[in-house]
Coordinates of C-alpha atoms and ligand atoms in Angstrom, one line a residue:
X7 CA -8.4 15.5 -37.4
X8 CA -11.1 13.9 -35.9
X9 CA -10.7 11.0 -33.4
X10 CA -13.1 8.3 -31.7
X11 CA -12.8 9.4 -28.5
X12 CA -11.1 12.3 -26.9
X13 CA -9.6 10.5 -24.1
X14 CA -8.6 6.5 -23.7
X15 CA -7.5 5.1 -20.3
X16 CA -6.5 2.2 -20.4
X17 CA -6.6 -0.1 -17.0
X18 CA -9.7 0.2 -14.7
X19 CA -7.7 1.2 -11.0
X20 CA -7.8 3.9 -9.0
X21 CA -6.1 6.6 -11.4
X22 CA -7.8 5.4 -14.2
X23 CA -11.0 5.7 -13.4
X24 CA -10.9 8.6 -11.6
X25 CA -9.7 10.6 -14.1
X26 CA -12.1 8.9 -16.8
X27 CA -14.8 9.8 -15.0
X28 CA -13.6 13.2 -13.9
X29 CA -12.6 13.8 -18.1
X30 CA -16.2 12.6 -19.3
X31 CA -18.8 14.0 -16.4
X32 CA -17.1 17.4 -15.0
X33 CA -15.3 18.6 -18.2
X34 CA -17.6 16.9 -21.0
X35 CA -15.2 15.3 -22.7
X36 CA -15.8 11.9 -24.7
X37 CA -13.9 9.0 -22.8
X38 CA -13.3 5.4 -23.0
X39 CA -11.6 3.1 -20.7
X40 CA -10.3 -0.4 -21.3
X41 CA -9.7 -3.3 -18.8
X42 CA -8.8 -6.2 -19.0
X43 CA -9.3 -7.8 -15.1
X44 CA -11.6 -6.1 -12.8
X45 CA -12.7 -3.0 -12.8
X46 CA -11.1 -1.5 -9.8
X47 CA -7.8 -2.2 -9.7
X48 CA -5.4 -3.4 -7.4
X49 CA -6.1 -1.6 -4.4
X50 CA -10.1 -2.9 -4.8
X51 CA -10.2 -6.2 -6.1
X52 CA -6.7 -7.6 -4.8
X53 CA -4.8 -4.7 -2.8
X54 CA -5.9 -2.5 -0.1
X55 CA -9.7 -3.1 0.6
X56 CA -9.3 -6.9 1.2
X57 CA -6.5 -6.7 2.9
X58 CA -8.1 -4.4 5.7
X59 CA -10.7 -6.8 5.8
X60 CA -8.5 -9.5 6.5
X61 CA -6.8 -6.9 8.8
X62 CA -10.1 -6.7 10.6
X63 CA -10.3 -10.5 10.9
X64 CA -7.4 -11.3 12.1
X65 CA -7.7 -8.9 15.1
X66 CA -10.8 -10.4 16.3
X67 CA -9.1 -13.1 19.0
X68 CA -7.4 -10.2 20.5
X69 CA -10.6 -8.7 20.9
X70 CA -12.1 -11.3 22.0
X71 CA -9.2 -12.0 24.3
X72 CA -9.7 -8.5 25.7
X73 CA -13.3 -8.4 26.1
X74 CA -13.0 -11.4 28.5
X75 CA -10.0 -9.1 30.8
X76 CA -13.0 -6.5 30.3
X77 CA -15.0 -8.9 32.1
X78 CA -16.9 -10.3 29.1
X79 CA -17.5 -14.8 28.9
X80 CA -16.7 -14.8 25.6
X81 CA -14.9 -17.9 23.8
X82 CA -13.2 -17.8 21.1
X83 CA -14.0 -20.5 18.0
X84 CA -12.3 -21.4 14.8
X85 CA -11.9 -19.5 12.0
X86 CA -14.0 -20.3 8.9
X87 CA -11.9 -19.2 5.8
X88 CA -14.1 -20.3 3.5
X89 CA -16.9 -18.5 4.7
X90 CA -15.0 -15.3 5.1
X91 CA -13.8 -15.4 1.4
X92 CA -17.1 -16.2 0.7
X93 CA -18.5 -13.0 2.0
X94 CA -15.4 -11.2 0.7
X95 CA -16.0 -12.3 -2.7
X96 CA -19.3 -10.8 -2.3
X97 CA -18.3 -7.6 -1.2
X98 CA -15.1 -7.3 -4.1
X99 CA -18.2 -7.8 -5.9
X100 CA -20.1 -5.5 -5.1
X101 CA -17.8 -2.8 -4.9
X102 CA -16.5 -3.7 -8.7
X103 CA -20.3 -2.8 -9.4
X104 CA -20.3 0.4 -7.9
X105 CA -16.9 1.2 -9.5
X106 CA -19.0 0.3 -12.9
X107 CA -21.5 2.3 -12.5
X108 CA -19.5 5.1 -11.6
X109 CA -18.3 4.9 -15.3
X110 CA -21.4 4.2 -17.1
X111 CA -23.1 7.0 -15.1
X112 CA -20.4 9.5 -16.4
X113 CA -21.0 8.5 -19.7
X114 CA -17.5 6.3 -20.3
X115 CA -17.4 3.7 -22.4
X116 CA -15.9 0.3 -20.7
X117 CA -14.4 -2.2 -23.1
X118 CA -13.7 -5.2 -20.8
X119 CA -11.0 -6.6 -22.4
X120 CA -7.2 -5.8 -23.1
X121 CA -5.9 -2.6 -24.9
X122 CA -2.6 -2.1 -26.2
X123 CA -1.2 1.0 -28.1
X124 CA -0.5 1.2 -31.5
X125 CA 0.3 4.8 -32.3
X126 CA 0.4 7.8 -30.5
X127 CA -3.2 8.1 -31.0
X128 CA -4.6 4.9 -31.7
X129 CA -5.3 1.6 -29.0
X130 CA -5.5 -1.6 -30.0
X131 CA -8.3 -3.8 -28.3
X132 CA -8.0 -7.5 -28.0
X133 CA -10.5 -8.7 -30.2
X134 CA -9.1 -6.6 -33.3
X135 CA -10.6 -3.0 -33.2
X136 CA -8.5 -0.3 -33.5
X137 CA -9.8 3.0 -31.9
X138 CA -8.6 6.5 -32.0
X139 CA -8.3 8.9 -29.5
X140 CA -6.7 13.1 -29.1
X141 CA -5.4 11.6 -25.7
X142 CA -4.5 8.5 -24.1
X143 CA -3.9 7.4 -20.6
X144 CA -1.9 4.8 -19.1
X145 CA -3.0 3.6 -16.0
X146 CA -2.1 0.0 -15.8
X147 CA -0.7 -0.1 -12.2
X148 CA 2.0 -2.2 -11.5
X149 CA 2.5 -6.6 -10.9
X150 CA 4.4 -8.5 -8.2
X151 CA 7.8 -8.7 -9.0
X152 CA 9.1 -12.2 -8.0
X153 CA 12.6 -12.9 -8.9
X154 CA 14.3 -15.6 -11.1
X155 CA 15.2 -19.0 -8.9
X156 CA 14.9 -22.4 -9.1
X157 CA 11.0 -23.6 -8.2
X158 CA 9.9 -20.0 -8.7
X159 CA 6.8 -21.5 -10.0
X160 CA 5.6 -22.9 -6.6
X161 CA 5.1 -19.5 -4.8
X162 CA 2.0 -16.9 -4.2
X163 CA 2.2 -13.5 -5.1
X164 CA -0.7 -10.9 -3.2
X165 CA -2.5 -11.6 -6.2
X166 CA -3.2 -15.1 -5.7
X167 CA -3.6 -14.6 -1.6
X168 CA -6.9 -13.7 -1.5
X169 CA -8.1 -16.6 -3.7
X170 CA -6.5 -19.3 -1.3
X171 CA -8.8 -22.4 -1.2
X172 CA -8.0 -23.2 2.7
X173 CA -5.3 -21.2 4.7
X174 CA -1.9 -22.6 5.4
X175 CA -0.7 -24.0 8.6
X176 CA 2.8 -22.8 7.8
X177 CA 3.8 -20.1 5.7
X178 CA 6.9 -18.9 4.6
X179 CA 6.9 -15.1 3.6
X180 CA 9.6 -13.4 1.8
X181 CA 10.2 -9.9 1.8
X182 CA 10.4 -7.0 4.0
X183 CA 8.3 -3.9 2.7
X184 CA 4.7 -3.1 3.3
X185 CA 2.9 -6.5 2.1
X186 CA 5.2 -8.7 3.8
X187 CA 5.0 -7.4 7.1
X188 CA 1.3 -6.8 6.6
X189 CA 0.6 -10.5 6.0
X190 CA 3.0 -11.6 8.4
X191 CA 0.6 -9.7 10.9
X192 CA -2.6 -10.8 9.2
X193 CA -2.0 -14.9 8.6
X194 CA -0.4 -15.3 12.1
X195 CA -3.4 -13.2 13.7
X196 CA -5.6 -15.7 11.7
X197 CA -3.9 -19.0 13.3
X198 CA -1.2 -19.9 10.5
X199 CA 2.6 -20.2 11.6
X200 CA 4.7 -17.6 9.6
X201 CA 8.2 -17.4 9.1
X202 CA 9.8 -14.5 7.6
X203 CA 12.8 -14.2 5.7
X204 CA 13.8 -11.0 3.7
X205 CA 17.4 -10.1 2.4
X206 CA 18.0 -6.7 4.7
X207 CA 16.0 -5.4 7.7
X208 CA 12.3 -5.6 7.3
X209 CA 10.7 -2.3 6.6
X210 CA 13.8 -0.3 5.4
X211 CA 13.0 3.2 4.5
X212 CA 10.9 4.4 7.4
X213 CA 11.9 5.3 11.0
X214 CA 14.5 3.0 12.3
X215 CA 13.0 3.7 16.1
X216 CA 9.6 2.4 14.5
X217 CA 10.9 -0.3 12.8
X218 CA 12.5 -2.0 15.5
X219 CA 9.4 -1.5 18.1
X220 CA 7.0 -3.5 15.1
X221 CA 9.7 -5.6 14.3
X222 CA 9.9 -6.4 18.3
X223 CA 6.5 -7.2 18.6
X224 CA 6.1 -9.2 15.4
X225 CA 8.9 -11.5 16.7
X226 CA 7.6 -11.4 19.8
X227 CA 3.6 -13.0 18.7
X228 CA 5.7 -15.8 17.1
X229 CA 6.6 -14.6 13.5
X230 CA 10.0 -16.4 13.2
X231 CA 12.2 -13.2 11.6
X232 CA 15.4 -14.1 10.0
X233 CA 17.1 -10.8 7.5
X234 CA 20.0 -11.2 5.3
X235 CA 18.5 -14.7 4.0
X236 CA 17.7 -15.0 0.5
X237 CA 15.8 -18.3 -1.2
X238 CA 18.1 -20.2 -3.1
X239 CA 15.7 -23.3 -4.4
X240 CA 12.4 -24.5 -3.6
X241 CA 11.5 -28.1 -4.0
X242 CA 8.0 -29.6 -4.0
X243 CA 7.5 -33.0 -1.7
X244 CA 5.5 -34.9 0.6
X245 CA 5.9 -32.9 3.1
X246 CA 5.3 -29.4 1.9
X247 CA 7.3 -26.5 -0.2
X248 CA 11.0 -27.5 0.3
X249 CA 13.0 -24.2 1.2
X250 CA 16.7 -23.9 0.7
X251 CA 18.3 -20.5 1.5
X252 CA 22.2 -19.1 0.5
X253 CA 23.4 -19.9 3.9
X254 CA 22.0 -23.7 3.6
X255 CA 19.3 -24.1 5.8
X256 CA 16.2 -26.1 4.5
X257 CA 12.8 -25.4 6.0
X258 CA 9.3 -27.0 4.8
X259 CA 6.0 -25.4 4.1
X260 CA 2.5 -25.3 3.2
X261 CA 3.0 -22.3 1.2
X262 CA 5.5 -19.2 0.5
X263 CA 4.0 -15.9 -0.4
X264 CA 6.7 -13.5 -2.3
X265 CA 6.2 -9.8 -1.2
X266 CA 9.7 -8.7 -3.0
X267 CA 8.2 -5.6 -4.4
X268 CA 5.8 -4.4 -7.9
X269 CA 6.9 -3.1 -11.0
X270 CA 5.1 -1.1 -13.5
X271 CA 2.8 -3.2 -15.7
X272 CA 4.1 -1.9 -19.3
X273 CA 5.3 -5.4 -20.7
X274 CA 3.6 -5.5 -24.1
X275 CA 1.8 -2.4 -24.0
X276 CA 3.1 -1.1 -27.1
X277 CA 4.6 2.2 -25.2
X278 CA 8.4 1.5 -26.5
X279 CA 7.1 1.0 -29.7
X280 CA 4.9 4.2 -30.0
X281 CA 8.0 6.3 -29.1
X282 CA 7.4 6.5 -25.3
X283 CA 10.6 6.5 -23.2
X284 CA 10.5 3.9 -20.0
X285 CA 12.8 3.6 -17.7
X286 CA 14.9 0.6 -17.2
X287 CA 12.4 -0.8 -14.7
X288 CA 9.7 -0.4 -17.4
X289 CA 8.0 2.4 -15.7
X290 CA 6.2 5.0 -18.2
X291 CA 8.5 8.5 -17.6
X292 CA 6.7 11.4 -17.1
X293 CA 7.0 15.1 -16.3
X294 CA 5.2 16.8 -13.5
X295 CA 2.0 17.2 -15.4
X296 CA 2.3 13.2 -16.1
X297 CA 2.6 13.7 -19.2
X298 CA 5.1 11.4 -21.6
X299 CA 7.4 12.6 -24.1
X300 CA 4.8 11.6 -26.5
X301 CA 2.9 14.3 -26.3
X302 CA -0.8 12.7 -26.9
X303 CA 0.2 10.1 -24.2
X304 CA 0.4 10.8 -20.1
X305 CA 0.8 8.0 -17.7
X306 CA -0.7 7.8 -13.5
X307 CA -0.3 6.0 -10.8
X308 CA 2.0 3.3 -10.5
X309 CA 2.9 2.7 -13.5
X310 CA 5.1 5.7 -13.3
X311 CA 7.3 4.9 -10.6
X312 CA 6.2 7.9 -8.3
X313 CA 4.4 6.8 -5.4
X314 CA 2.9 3.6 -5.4
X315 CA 0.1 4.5 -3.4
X316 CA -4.2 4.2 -4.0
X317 CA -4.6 7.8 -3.3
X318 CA -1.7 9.4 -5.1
X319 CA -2.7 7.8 -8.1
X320 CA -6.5 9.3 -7.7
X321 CA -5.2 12.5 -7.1
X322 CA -2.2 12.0 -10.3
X323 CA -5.5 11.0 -12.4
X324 CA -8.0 14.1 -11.3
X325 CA -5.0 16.5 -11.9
X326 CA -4.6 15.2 -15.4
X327 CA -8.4 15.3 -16.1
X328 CA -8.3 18.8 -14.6
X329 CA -4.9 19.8 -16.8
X330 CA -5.9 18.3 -19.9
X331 CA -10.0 18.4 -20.1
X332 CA -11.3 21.2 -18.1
X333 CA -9.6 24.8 -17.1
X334 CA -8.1 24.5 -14.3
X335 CA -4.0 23.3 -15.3
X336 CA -2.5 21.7 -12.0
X337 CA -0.2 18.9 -11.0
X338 CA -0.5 16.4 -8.7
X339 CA 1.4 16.9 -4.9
X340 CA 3.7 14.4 -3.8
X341 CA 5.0 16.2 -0.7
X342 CA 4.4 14.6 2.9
X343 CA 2.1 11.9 1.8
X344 CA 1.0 10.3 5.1
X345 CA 0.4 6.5 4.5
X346 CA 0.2 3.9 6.8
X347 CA 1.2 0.2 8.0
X348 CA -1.3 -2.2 9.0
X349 CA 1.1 -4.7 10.4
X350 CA 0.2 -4.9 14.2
X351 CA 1.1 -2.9 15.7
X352 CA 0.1 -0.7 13.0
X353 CA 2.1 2.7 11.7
X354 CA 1.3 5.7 10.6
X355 CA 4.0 7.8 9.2
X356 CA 4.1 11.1 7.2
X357 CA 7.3 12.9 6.5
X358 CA 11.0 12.2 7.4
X359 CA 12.3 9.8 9.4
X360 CA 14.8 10.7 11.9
X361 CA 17.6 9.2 9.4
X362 CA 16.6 11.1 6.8
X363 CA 16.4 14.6 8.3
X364 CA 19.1 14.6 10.3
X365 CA 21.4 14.7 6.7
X366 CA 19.2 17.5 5.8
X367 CA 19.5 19.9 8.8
X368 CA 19.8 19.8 12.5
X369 CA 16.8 18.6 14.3
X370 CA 15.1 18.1 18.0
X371 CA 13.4 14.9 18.3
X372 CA 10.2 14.1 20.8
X373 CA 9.0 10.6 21.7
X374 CA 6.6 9.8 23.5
X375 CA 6.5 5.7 24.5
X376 CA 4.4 3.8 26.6
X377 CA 1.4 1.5 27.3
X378 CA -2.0 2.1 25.6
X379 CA -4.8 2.1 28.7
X380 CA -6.9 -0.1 26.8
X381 CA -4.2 -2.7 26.6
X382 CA -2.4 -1.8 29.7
X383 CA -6.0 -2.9 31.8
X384 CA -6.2 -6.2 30.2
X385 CA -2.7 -6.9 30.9
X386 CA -1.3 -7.1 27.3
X387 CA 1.9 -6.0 26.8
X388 CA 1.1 -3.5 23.6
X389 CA 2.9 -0.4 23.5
X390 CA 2.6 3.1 21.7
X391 CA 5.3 4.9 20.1
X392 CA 4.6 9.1 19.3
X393 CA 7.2 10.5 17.5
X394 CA 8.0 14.0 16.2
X395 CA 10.9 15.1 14.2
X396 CA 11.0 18.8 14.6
X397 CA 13.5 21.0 12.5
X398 CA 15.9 23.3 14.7
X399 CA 15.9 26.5 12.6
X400 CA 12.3 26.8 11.5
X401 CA 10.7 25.1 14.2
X402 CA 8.1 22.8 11.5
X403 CA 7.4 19.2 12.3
X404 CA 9.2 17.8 9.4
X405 CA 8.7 14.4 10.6
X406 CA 5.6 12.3 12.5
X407 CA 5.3 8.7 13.8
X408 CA 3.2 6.8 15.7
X409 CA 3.2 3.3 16.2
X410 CA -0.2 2.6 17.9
X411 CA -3.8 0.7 17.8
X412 CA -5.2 3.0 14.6
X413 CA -2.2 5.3 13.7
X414 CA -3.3 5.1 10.2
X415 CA -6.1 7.1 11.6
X416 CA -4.4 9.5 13.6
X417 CA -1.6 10.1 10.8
X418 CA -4.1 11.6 8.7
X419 CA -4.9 14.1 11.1
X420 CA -1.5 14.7 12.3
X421 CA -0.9 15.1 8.4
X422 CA -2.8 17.8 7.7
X423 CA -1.3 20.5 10.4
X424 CA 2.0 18.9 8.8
X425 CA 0.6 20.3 5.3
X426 CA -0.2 23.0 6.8
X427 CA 3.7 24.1 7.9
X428 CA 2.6 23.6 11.8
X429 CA 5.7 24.2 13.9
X430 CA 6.4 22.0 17.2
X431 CA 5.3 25.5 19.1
X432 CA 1.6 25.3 16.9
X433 CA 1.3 21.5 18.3
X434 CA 2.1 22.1 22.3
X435 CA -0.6 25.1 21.2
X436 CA -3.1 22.3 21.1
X437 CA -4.9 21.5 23.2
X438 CA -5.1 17.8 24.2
X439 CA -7.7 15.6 23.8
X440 CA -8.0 13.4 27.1
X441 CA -7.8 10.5 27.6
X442 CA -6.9 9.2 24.3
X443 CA -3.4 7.9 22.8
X444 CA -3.2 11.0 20.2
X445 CA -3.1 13.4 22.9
X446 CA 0.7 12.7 23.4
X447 CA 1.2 14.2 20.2
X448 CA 0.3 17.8 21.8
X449 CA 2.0 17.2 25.4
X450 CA 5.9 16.4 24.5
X451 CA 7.9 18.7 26.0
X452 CA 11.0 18.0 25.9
X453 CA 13.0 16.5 23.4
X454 CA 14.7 13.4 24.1
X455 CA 17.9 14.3 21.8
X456 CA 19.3 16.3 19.3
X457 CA 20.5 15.2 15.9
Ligands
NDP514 P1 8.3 -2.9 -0.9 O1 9.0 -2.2 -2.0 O2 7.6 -2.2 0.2 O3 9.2 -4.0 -0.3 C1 9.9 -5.0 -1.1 C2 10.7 -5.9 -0.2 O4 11.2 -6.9 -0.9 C3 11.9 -5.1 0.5 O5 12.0 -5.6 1.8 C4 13.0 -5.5 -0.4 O6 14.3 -5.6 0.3 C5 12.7 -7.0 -0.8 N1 13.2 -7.3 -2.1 C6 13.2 -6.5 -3.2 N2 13.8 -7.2 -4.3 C7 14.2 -8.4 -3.8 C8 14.9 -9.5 -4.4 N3 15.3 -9.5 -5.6 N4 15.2 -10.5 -3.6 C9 14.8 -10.5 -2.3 N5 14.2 -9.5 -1.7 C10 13.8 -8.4 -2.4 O7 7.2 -3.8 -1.8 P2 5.9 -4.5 -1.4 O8 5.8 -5.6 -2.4 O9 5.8 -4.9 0.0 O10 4.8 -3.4 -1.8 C11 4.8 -2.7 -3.0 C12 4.3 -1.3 -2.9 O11 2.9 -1.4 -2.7 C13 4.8 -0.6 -1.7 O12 6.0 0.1 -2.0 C14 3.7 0.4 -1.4 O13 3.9 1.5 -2.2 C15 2.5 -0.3 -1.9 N6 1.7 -0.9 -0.8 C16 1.2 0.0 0.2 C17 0.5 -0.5 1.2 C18 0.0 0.5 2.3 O14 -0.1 1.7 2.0 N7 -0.4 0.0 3.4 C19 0.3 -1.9 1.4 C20 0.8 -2.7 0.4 C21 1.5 -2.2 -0.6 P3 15.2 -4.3 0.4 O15 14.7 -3.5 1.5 O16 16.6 -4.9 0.6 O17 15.1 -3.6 -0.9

């Protein structure tokens, strides 16, 4: 039987086009790839990249706050929104051309519009052609879940953030994971008042000793923190976004951003329909090779549920390519993925958490706490937190931590002697690198307690 095409992806994001463009230029194959946004995905157009802008941004008055303890006259002005979403614009641009181009020059096919499946080998494109295609990929990413309440209508989701016309003066955030305590950090660092409110402790999952130290110093620039509140009604008047919570209190706003989590973008994708099993959540179930039970069909990145991270999906979506298109069969690896926090202070974290190991096997645990020089000289009251969670029988660092100016830099180092089955002893073996705050990692002796 002969098809159109011998892969389709449909969605334009990190997984996607990676392996279109892996499929069509390395293993010759004859790809197209639907999407119906911005080529890109979340993690360029409304994810990751402009949020480390605006991460970048909002750490300028510290720096400028700094340079003058440094001995710098510098002042301080305001902060021109407009003009920076101006210039960020320009660069989502430009980077959604390069991701173009990165397609055309592989030879894929880009149908800018939306795609839907209507057989195991056939897509559906919005303006009525139907297509065929030996494989197709689902790459969709996943959408802000918000959840059912009264006024639901009147909040932002990270999709609309960017896209603010003027930034609010006060700003009610609700949620507790990764983008919630990133904008928490960002708007306050950018002059807006924030209030948080999230239904269990913010950031639960990851290192409790890390949690409470950003937690700490969140609360402590300002952000108002309240956990175990949940929104019950919001009411637009006069004065703002009215915001009722289950214990009562009322609060008003300018705005209120939901962070409460993604889910997989299948919702009319014709998956259930073509025989492909989801899983209550609506995420696309696949096996190791991300492949569906539907044999023509294979799913990456967040759509599956796995890890909802940028580079897990790439790598899910080369694998694929690699499995299905050229000769080389292998699956994607989820082990120790390092990732990072950019809240401020930021965190790097790869591994298990203290919590977390401990139910596995017995383990030493090393921290290393104090005050960064840089910080400690201009009298600010930052403060670093190394932390290493090392297993008792085989010596390996099964766990690494570091809340700290950069740690999503220093994770990814610290991550690959992880990959690499480094013990505690292989660390100390190091030798440090002075004076910098990573150095720590390599000089903790002794362990501050068994668990
Ligand atoms: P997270 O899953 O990280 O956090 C969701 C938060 O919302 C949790 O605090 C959760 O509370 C709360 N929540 C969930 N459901 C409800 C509900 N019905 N009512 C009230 N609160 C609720 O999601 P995010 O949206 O922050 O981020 C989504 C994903 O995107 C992340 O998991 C991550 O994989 C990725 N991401 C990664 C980034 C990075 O690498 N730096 C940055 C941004 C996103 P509870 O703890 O009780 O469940």
């Amino acid at each position: 039987m002969s098809f159109d095409y011998d892969l389709f992806v449909i969605g334009g994001g990190s997984g996607g086009v990676r392996a279109a463009r892996i499929a069509a230029a390395e293993h010759g194959a004859k790809v197209a790839l639907a999407e119906e946004y911005r080529m890109g995905g979340t993690c360029v157009i409304r994810g990751c990249v402009p949020k480390k802008l605006m991460v970048f941004a909002s750490s300028m008055p510290k720096a400028v706050e700094e340079a003058r303890a440094y001995g710098w006259q510098a002042e301080l002005g305001a902060f021109d929104w407009t003009g920076f979403r101006t210039k960020l614009d320009a660069e989502l641009d430009r980077l959604e051309a390069i991701y173009r181009r990165g397609q055309s020059g592989a030879g894929v096919t880009v149908f800018d519009q939306r795609a839907t499946v209507a057989s195991p080998h056939e897509v559906r494109l919005a303006d009525g052609q139907v297509v065929s295609a030996k494989h197709i990929l689902i790459a969709t990413g996943g959408t802000p879940f918000v959840p059912d309440f009264d006024g639901r209508e009147h909040v932002m989701t990270s999709n609309e953030i960017f896209k603010m016309e003027a930034l609010p003066k006060r700003i009610l955030i609700v949620g507790g994971g990764y983008i919630a305590c990133e904008f928490a950090c960002i708007l306050e660092g950018l002059g807006t008042g924030v209030t948080l409110w999230n239904r269990s402790p913010l950031l639960r999952g990851f290192d409790a000793e890390c949690r409470d130290l950003i937690v700490e110093k969140m609360a402590a620039r300002g952000i108002a923190i309240h956990t175990g509140l949940v929104v019950q009604h919001i009411r637009k008047s006069e004065a703002g976004l009215v915001v009722t919570a289950g214990d009562g209190r009322s609060e008003t706003f300018d705005a209120v951003l939901y962070a409460t989590g993604r889910v997989p973008n299948t919702a009319g994708l014709g998956l259930a329909e073509a025989g492909v099993t989801l899983a209550p959540n609506g995420a696309v179930t696949v096996d190791d090779w991300s492949q569906t039970n539907v044999p023509s069909i294979y799913a990456v990145g967040d759509v599956t549920d796995r890890i909802a991270l940028t580079p897990v999906a790439i790598r899910e979506g080369h694998a694929f390519a690699d499995t299905v298109f050229g000769a080389t069969p292998r699956q994607a690896d989820h082990e120790l993925v390092a990732s990072a926090v950019f809240t401020r202070p930021e965190f790097g974290t790869c591994g298990l958490s203290e919590e977390a190991a401990r139910e596995i096997e017995p383990v030493e645990i090393y921290v290393s706490a104090f005050r960064p020089m840089r910080s400690a000289f201009a009298g600010g009251d930052e403060k670093v937190l190394m932390k290493l969670v090392v297993s008792k029988a085989t010596r390996r660092v099964l766990g690494c931590h570091i809340v700290a100016p950069e740690a999503g830099e220093m994770i990814q180092l610290a991550a690959i002697a992880m990959k690499m089955g480094a013990t505690k002893e292989q660390f100390d073996a190091t030798c440090a690198v002075h004076p910098t705050m990573a150095e720590e990692l390599v000089t903790m002796r002794k362990p501050v307690r068994h668990a």
